[in-house]
Each structure stands twice: as C-alpha cells, then as structure tokens.
Amino acid sequence: MAVETTLVLIKPDGVRRGLAGEVIARIERKGLRIVGMKLLRMSSELSDRHYAAHVQKGFYPELKAFMTGGPVIAIAARGENAIAHWRNLMGATNPANAAPGSLRGDFCTTVTENVVHGSDSAESAATELALWFAPSEIVE
Ligand code: DAT
Ligand code: MG
C-alpha cells in the first residue's frame, strides 16, 4: 500500500451544474484528504500540456473547447491508493459504461462532458500535479 496524491478536476460542466459539492463530498466520504484546491480557467497552453497524450486525436478540438470554456476546480487528493480509488469513484470514461453509483454513472450522458478528471497512473499524477499546482499550493 502506498500513499498517493492524485489530480482531480471538476470539469466546466460539473462547475456549471453545481456539482462541485457532490464531487467534494465523495472525495471526503471515501476518506481521501484534500491537500490542494483552486478554481481557475484552463488556458489553451495548459490544455495542450495536460492532454499531451490526446492532442493528435480527432476528438481533441472538441475536448479543448469544452475544457477551456468555463472555470474548473482543481483538487489534489491524497490517501492510500488514491489514484485507483478516485478512478473507481469517477467511473468509466464513457458514461454509457460507467457504473451507477459512480460520478459519471450518476451525473452525465456524454463522453466529452463527463464531469470529472482523475490521473490514471503514478507517473501521470506527478506530471499533472506539477502542471496544476505550485509546490507551495499543496498544504498538509
Ligand atoms: P479519462 O478522462 O477517463 O482519463 P481519457 O484520458 O482517455 O479518459 O480521455 C480524456 C478525456 O477525453 C475524456 O475524459 C473525455 C475525452 N475523450 C476520451 N475519449 C474520447 C472519445 N472517443 N470521444 C470524445 N471524447 C473523448
Ligand atoms: Mg485520462
């Protein structure tokens, strides 16, 4: 078992729809600890860096327009196996495959506007947290 920190994003649809409290409640209810949190607008440059694995894909222009189109809430969440636990709480990428009870299973219908982000590995968590948070913004 390892203590991990993962990047959670409440995407623009989640913020716009007033789901921030629901998402934060699920992080806390699970027993993960919030060690960083801020509201911001994702810049074009940050989108290209955060989604470096997807910039060449056909869906990227739509994804970028969505992600930069309204404020997001970025959260650093910490706990035992935080990366996998948060992926389970989010549900599958495509809400059509997301289990009821998961955030994507409960709160969305389209793959683009799927409410939340979570890092998918220790490597991507480290990269993403460095993109979104300065070291001084992570508070124990
Ligand atoms: P996840 O967000 O579950 O980690 P991902 O990293 O594969 O999924 O993709 C990042 C985001 O890109 C995803 O949340 C929604 C969008 N996306 C992924 N696959 C897509 C597709 N086939 N069509 C449209 N949008 C897609
Ligand atoms: Mg991903």
PDB file of C-alpha atoms and ligand atoms in Angstrom:
ATOM      1  CA  MET A   1       0.000   0.000   0.000  1.00  0.00           C
ATOM      2  CA  ALA A   2       1.256   3.435  -0.861  1.00  0.00           C
ATOM      3  CA  VAL A   3       0.085   6.921  -0.005  1.00  0.00           C
ATOM      4  CA  GLU A   4      -0.540   8.674  -3.328  1.00  0.00           C
ATOM      5  CA  THR A   5      -1.684  12.113  -4.409  1.00  0.00           C
ATOM      6  CA  THR A   6      -3.921  12.354  -7.465  1.00  0.00           C
ATOM      7  CA  LEU A   7      -5.170  15.270  -9.553  1.00  0.00           C
ATOM      8  CA  VAL A   8      -8.954  15.676  -9.517  1.00  0.00           C
ATOM      9  CA  LEU A   9     -10.583  18.168 -11.863  1.00  0.00           C
ATOM     10  CA  ILE A  10     -14.209  19.198 -11.615  1.00  0.00           C
ATOM     11  CA  LYS A  11     -14.713  19.956 -15.294  1.00  0.00           C
ATOM     12  CA  PRO A  12     -16.628  23.008 -16.600  1.00  0.00           C
ATOM     13  CA  ASP A  13     -19.905  21.048 -16.850  1.00  0.00           C
ATOM     14  CA  GLY A  14     -19.575  19.951 -13.223  1.00  0.00           C
ATOM     15  CA  VAL A  15     -18.911  23.507 -12.010  1.00  0.00           C
ATOM     16  CA  ARG A  16     -21.673  24.989 -14.185  1.00  0.00           C
ATOM     17  CA  ARG A  17     -24.209  22.432 -12.996  1.00  0.00           C
ATOM     18  CA  GLY A  18     -23.435  22.995  -9.328  1.00  0.00           C
ATOM     19  CA  LEU A  19     -21.944  19.540  -8.797  1.00  0.00           C
ATOM     20  CA  ALA A  20     -18.791  20.727  -7.007  1.00  0.00           C
ATOM     21  CA  GLY A  21     -20.228  19.980  -3.583  1.00  0.00           C
ATOM     22  CA  GLU A  22     -21.269  16.487  -4.695  1.00  0.00           C
ATOM     23  CA  VAL A  23     -17.786  15.740  -6.053  1.00  0.00           C
ATOM     24  CA  ILE A  24     -16.010  17.118  -2.976  1.00  0.00           C
ATOM     25  CA  ALA A  25     -18.361  15.169  -0.691  1.00  0.00           C
ATOM     26  CA  ARG A  26     -17.432  11.931  -2.463  1.00  0.00           C
ATOM     27  CA  ILE A  27     -13.693  12.633  -2.091  1.00  0.00           C
ATOM     28  CA  GLU A  28     -14.166  13.265   1.629  1.00  0.00           C
ATOM     29  CA  ARG A  29     -16.644  10.428   2.166  1.00  0.00           C
ATOM     30  CA  LYS A  30     -14.136   7.979   0.684  1.00  0.00           C
ATOM     31  CA  GLY A  31     -11.518   9.103   3.189  1.00  0.00           C
ATOM     32  CA  LEU A  32      -9.218  10.900   0.767  1.00  0.00           C
ATOM     33  CA  ARG A  33      -7.746  14.121   2.072  1.00  0.00           C
ATOM     34  CA  ILE A  34      -7.809  17.396   0.110  1.00  0.00           C
ATOM     35  CA  VAL A  35      -4.301  18.896   0.147  1.00  0.00           C
ATOM     36  CA  GLY A  36      -4.805  21.476  -2.624  1.00  0.00           C
ATOM     37  CA  MET A  37      -7.815  23.181  -4.222  1.00  0.00           C
ATOM     38  CA  LYS A  38      -8.484  26.143  -6.518  1.00  0.00           C
ATOM     39  CA  LEU A  39     -10.931  27.489  -9.108  1.00  0.00           C
ATOM     40  CA  LEU A  40      -9.377  28.587 -12.383  1.00  0.00           C
ATOM     41  CA  ARG A  41      -9.848  28.820 -16.105  1.00  0.00           C
ATOM     42  CA  MET A  42      -7.787  26.233 -18.028  1.00  0.00           C
ATOM     43  CA  SER A  43      -5.618  28.044 -20.576  1.00  0.00           C
ATOM     44  CA  SER A  44      -5.049  26.820 -24.122  1.00  0.00           C
ATOM     45  CA  GLU A  45      -1.435  26.015 -23.225  1.00  0.00           C
ATOM     46  CA  LEU A  46      -2.401  24.100 -20.087  1.00  0.00           C
ATOM     47  CA  SER A  47      -4.943  22.078 -22.077  1.00  0.00           C
ATOM     48  CA  ASP A  48      -2.292  21.098 -24.636  1.00  0.00           C
ATOM     49  CA  ARG A  49       0.118  20.048 -21.873  1.00  0.00           C
ATOM     50  CA  HIS A  50      -2.427  18.315 -19.646  1.00  0.00           C
ATOM     51  CA  TYR A  51      -3.855  16.376 -22.607  1.00  0.00           C
ATOM     52  CA  ALA A  52      -0.497  15.820 -24.362  1.00  0.00           C
ATOM     53  CA  ALA A  53      -1.483  12.168 -24.972  1.00  0.00           C
ATOM     54  CA  HIS A  54      -4.633  13.271 -26.823  1.00  0.00           C
ATOM     55  CA  VAL A  55      -3.648  16.393 -28.805  1.00  0.00           C
ATOM     56  CA  GLN A  56      -3.355  14.455 -32.073  1.00  0.00           C
ATOM     57  CA  LYS A  57      -6.720  12.709 -31.697  1.00  0.00           C
ATOM     58  CA  GLY A  58      -9.801  13.632 -33.658  1.00  0.00           C
ATOM     59  CA  PHE A  59     -11.807  14.477 -30.547  1.00  0.00           C
ATOM     60  CA  TYR A  60      -9.194  16.876 -29.145  1.00  0.00           C
ATOM     61  CA  PRO A  61     -10.551  20.165 -30.605  1.00  0.00           C
ATOM     62  CA  GLU A  62     -13.958  19.496 -29.050  1.00  0.00           C
ATOM     63  CA  LEU A  63     -12.362  18.416 -25.765  1.00  0.00           C
ATOM     64  CA  LYS A  64     -10.164  21.526 -25.648  1.00  0.00           C
ATOM     65  CA  ALA A  65     -13.052  23.897 -26.445  1.00  0.00           C
ATOM     66  CA  PHE A  66     -15.066  22.309 -23.642  1.00  0.00           C
ATOM     67  CA  MET A  67     -12.259  22.269 -21.068  1.00  0.00           C
ATOM     68  CA  THR A  68     -11.224  25.893 -21.708  1.00  0.00           C
ATOM     69  CA  GLY A  69     -14.820  27.124 -21.975  1.00  0.00           C
ATOM     70  CA  GLY A  70     -15.535  27.717 -18.295  1.00  0.00           C
ATOM     71  CA  PRO A  71     -13.977  27.552 -14.851  1.00  0.00           C
ATOM     72  CA  VAL A  72     -12.714  24.269 -13.458  1.00  0.00           C
ATOM     73  CA  ILE A  73     -11.883  23.289  -9.890  1.00  0.00           C
ATOM     74  CA  ALA A  74      -8.528  21.567  -9.456  1.00  0.00           C
ATOM     75  CA  ILE A  75      -8.055  19.409  -6.367  1.00  0.00           C
ATOM     76  CA  ALA A  76      -5.057  17.466  -5.095  1.00  0.00           C
ATOM     77  CA  ALA A  77      -6.423  14.464  -3.179  1.00  0.00           C
ATOM     78  CA  ARG A  78      -4.224  12.246  -1.043  1.00  0.00           C
ATOM     79  CA  GLY A  79      -4.569   8.831   0.567  1.00  0.00           C
ATOM     80  CA  GLU A  80      -3.756   5.135   0.332  1.00  0.00           C
ATOM     81  CA  ASN A  81      -4.013   4.141  -3.342  1.00  0.00           C
ATOM     82  CA  ALA A  82      -5.691   7.475  -4.063  1.00  0.00           C
ATOM     83  CA  ILE A  83      -5.217   7.162  -7.836  1.00  0.00           C
ATOM     84  CA  ALA A  84      -7.150   3.901  -8.240  1.00  0.00           C
ATOM     85  CA  HIS A  85      -9.749   4.798  -5.618  1.00  0.00           C
ATOM     86  CA  TRP A  86     -10.549   8.071  -7.401  1.00  0.00           C
ATOM     87  CA  ARG A  87     -10.745   6.349 -10.807  1.00  0.00           C
ATOM     88  CA  ASN A  88     -13.311   3.957  -9.290  1.00  0.00           C
ATOM     89  CA  LEU A  89     -15.339   6.817  -7.800  1.00  0.00           C
ATOM     90  CA  MET A  90     -15.333   8.592 -11.213  1.00  0.00           C
ATOM     91  CA  GLY A  91     -16.461   5.600 -13.267  1.00  0.00           C
ATOM     92  CA  ALA A  92     -15.587   4.722 -16.871  1.00  0.00           C
ATOM     93  CA  THR A  93     -14.599   7.450 -19.359  1.00  0.00           C
ATOM     94  CA  ASN A  94     -17.744   6.883 -21.423  1.00  0.00           C
ATOM     95  CA  PRO A  95     -20.739   7.387 -19.123  1.00  0.00           C
ATOM     96  CA  ALA A  96     -22.589   4.715 -21.107  1.00  0.00           C
ATOM     97  CA  ASN A  97     -20.180   2.244 -19.495  1.00  0.00           C
ATOM     98  CA  ALA A  98     -19.913   3.935 -16.082  1.00  0.00           C
ATOM     99  CA  ALA A  99     -21.458   2.015 -13.211  1.00  0.00           C
ATOM    100  CA  PRO A 100     -24.444   3.507 -11.407  1.00  0.00           C
ATOM    101  CA  GLY A 101     -23.134   4.963  -8.162  1.00  0.00           C
ATOM    102  CA  SER A 102     -20.037   6.386  -9.832  1.00  0.00           C
ATOM    103  CA  LEU A 103     -19.948  10.116 -10.617  1.00  0.00           C
ATOM    104  CA  ARG A 104     -20.020   9.562 -14.386  1.00  0.00           C
ATOM    105  CA  GLY A 105     -22.632   6.835 -13.973  1.00  0.00           C
ATOM    106  CA  ASP A 106     -24.858   9.108 -11.924  1.00  0.00           C
ATOM    107  CA  PHE A 107     -24.368  12.578 -13.408  1.00  0.00           C
ATOM    108  CA  CYS A 108     -23.665  12.615 -17.166  1.00  0.00           C
ATOM    109  CA  THR A 109     -24.561  11.150 -20.526  1.00  0.00           C
ATOM    110  CA  THR A 110     -21.807  12.226 -22.959  1.00  0.00           C
ATOM    111  CA  VAL A 111     -18.132  11.235 -23.157  1.00  0.00           C
ATOM    112  CA  THR A 112     -16.915  14.817 -23.649  1.00  0.00           C
ATOM    113  CA  GLU A 113     -18.819  16.421 -20.783  1.00  0.00           C
ATOM    114  CA  ASN A 114     -18.068  13.792 -18.183  1.00  0.00           C
ATOM    115  CA  VAL A 115     -17.906  15.930 -15.022  1.00  0.00           C
ATOM    116  CA  VAL A 116     -14.542  14.899 -13.555  1.00  0.00           C
ATOM    117  CA  HIS A 117     -10.915  14.068 -14.278  1.00  0.00           C
ATOM    118  CA  GLY A 118      -8.555  11.809 -12.381  1.00  0.00           C
ATOM    119  CA  SER A 119      -4.934  10.900 -13.000  1.00  0.00           C
ATOM    120  CA  ASP A 120      -4.539   7.386 -14.402  1.00  0.00           C
ATOM    121  CA  SER A 121      -1.105   6.384 -13.023  1.00  0.00           C
ATOM    122  CA  ALA A 122       1.559   7.484 -10.572  1.00  0.00           C
ATOM    123  CA  GLU A 123       3.558   8.937 -13.455  1.00  0.00           C
ATOM    124  CA  SER A 124       0.676  10.984 -14.865  1.00  0.00           C
ATOM    125  CA  ALA A 125      -0.340  12.107 -11.358  1.00  0.00           C
ATOM    126  CA  ALA A 126       3.140  13.539 -10.765  1.00  0.00           C
ATOM    127  CA  THR A 127       3.184  15.246 -14.175  1.00  0.00           C
ATOM    128  CA  GLU A 128      -0.332  16.639 -13.836  1.00  0.00           C
ATOM    129  CA  LEU A 129       0.065  17.869 -10.249  1.00  0.00           C
ATOM    130  CA  ALA A 130       3.197  19.763 -11.319  1.00  0.00           C
ATOM    131  CA  LEU A 131       1.226  21.365 -14.177  1.00  0.00           C
ATOM    132  CA  TRP A 132      -1.692  22.471 -11.998  1.00  0.00           C
ATOM    133  CA  PHE A 133      -0.153  23.255  -8.598  1.00  0.00           C
ATOM    134  CA  ALA A 134       2.928  25.081  -7.385  1.00  0.00           C
ATOM    135  CA  PRO A 135       4.636  23.214  -4.519  1.00  0.00           C
ATOM    136  CA  SER A 136       3.531  25.965  -2.107  1.00  0.00           C
ATOM    137  CA  GLU A 137      -0.135  25.331  -3.040  1.00  0.00           C
ATOM    138  CA  ILE A 138      -0.018  21.794  -1.616  1.00  0.00           C
ATOM    139  CA  VAL A 139      -0.849  22.171   2.067  1.00  0.00           C
ATOM    140  CA  GLU A 140      -0.561  19.403   4.643  1.00  0.00           C
TER     141      GLU A 140
HETATM  142  P1  DAT B   1     -10.314   9.687 -18.697  1.00  0.00           P
HETATM  143  O1  DAT B   1     -10.854  11.091 -18.552  1.00  0.00           O
HETATM  144  O2  DAT B   1     -11.302   8.664 -18.194  1.00  0.00           O
HETATM  145  O3  DAT B   1      -8.947   9.519 -18.106  1.00  0.00           O
HETATM  146  P2  DAT B   1      -9.029   9.682 -21.299  1.00  0.00           P
HETATM  147  O4  DAT B   1      -7.783  10.109 -20.596  1.00  0.00           O
HETATM  148  O5  DAT B   1      -8.932   8.506 -22.227  1.00  0.00           O
HETATM  149  O6  DAT B   1     -10.195   9.395 -20.266  1.00  0.00           O
HETATM  150  O7  DAT B   1      -9.602  10.899 -22.163  1.00  0.00           O
HETATM  151  C1  DAT B   1      -9.579  12.217 -21.641  1.00  0.00           C
HETATM  152  C2  DAT B   1     -10.881  12.877 -21.981  1.00  0.00           C
HETATM  153  O8  DAT B   1     -11.016  12.994 -23.381  1.00  0.00           O
HETATM  154  C3  DAT B   1     -12.125  12.119 -21.517  1.00  0.00           C
HETATM  155  O9  DAT B   1     -12.463  12.398 -20.179  1.00  0.00           O
HETATM  156  C4  DAT B   1     -13.159  12.611 -22.477  1.00  0.00           C
HETATM  157  C5  DAT B   1     -12.369  12.809 -23.763  1.00  0.00           C
HETATM  158  N1  DAT B   1     -12.456  11.635 -24.636  1.00  0.00           N
HETATM  159  C6  DAT B   1     -11.784  10.469 -24.491  1.00  0.00           C
HETATM  160  N2  DAT B   1     -12.093   9.605 -25.465  1.00  0.00           N
HETATM  161  C7  DAT B   1     -12.982  10.249 -26.252  1.00  0.00           C
HETATM  162  C8  DAT B   1     -13.697   9.908 -27.438  1.00  0.00           C
HETATM  163  N3  DAT B   1     -13.563   8.707 -28.027  1.00  0.00           N
HETATM  164  N4  DAT B   1     -14.560  10.829 -27.950  1.00  0.00           N
HETATM  165  C9  DAT B   1     -14.716  12.035 -27.387  1.00  0.00           C
HETATM  166  N5  DAT B   1     -14.072  12.434 -26.265  1.00  0.00           N
HETATM  167  C10 DAT B   1     -13.223  11.551 -25.720  1.00  0.00           C
HETATM  168 MG    MG B   2      -7.134  10.262 -18.661  1.00  0.00          MG
END
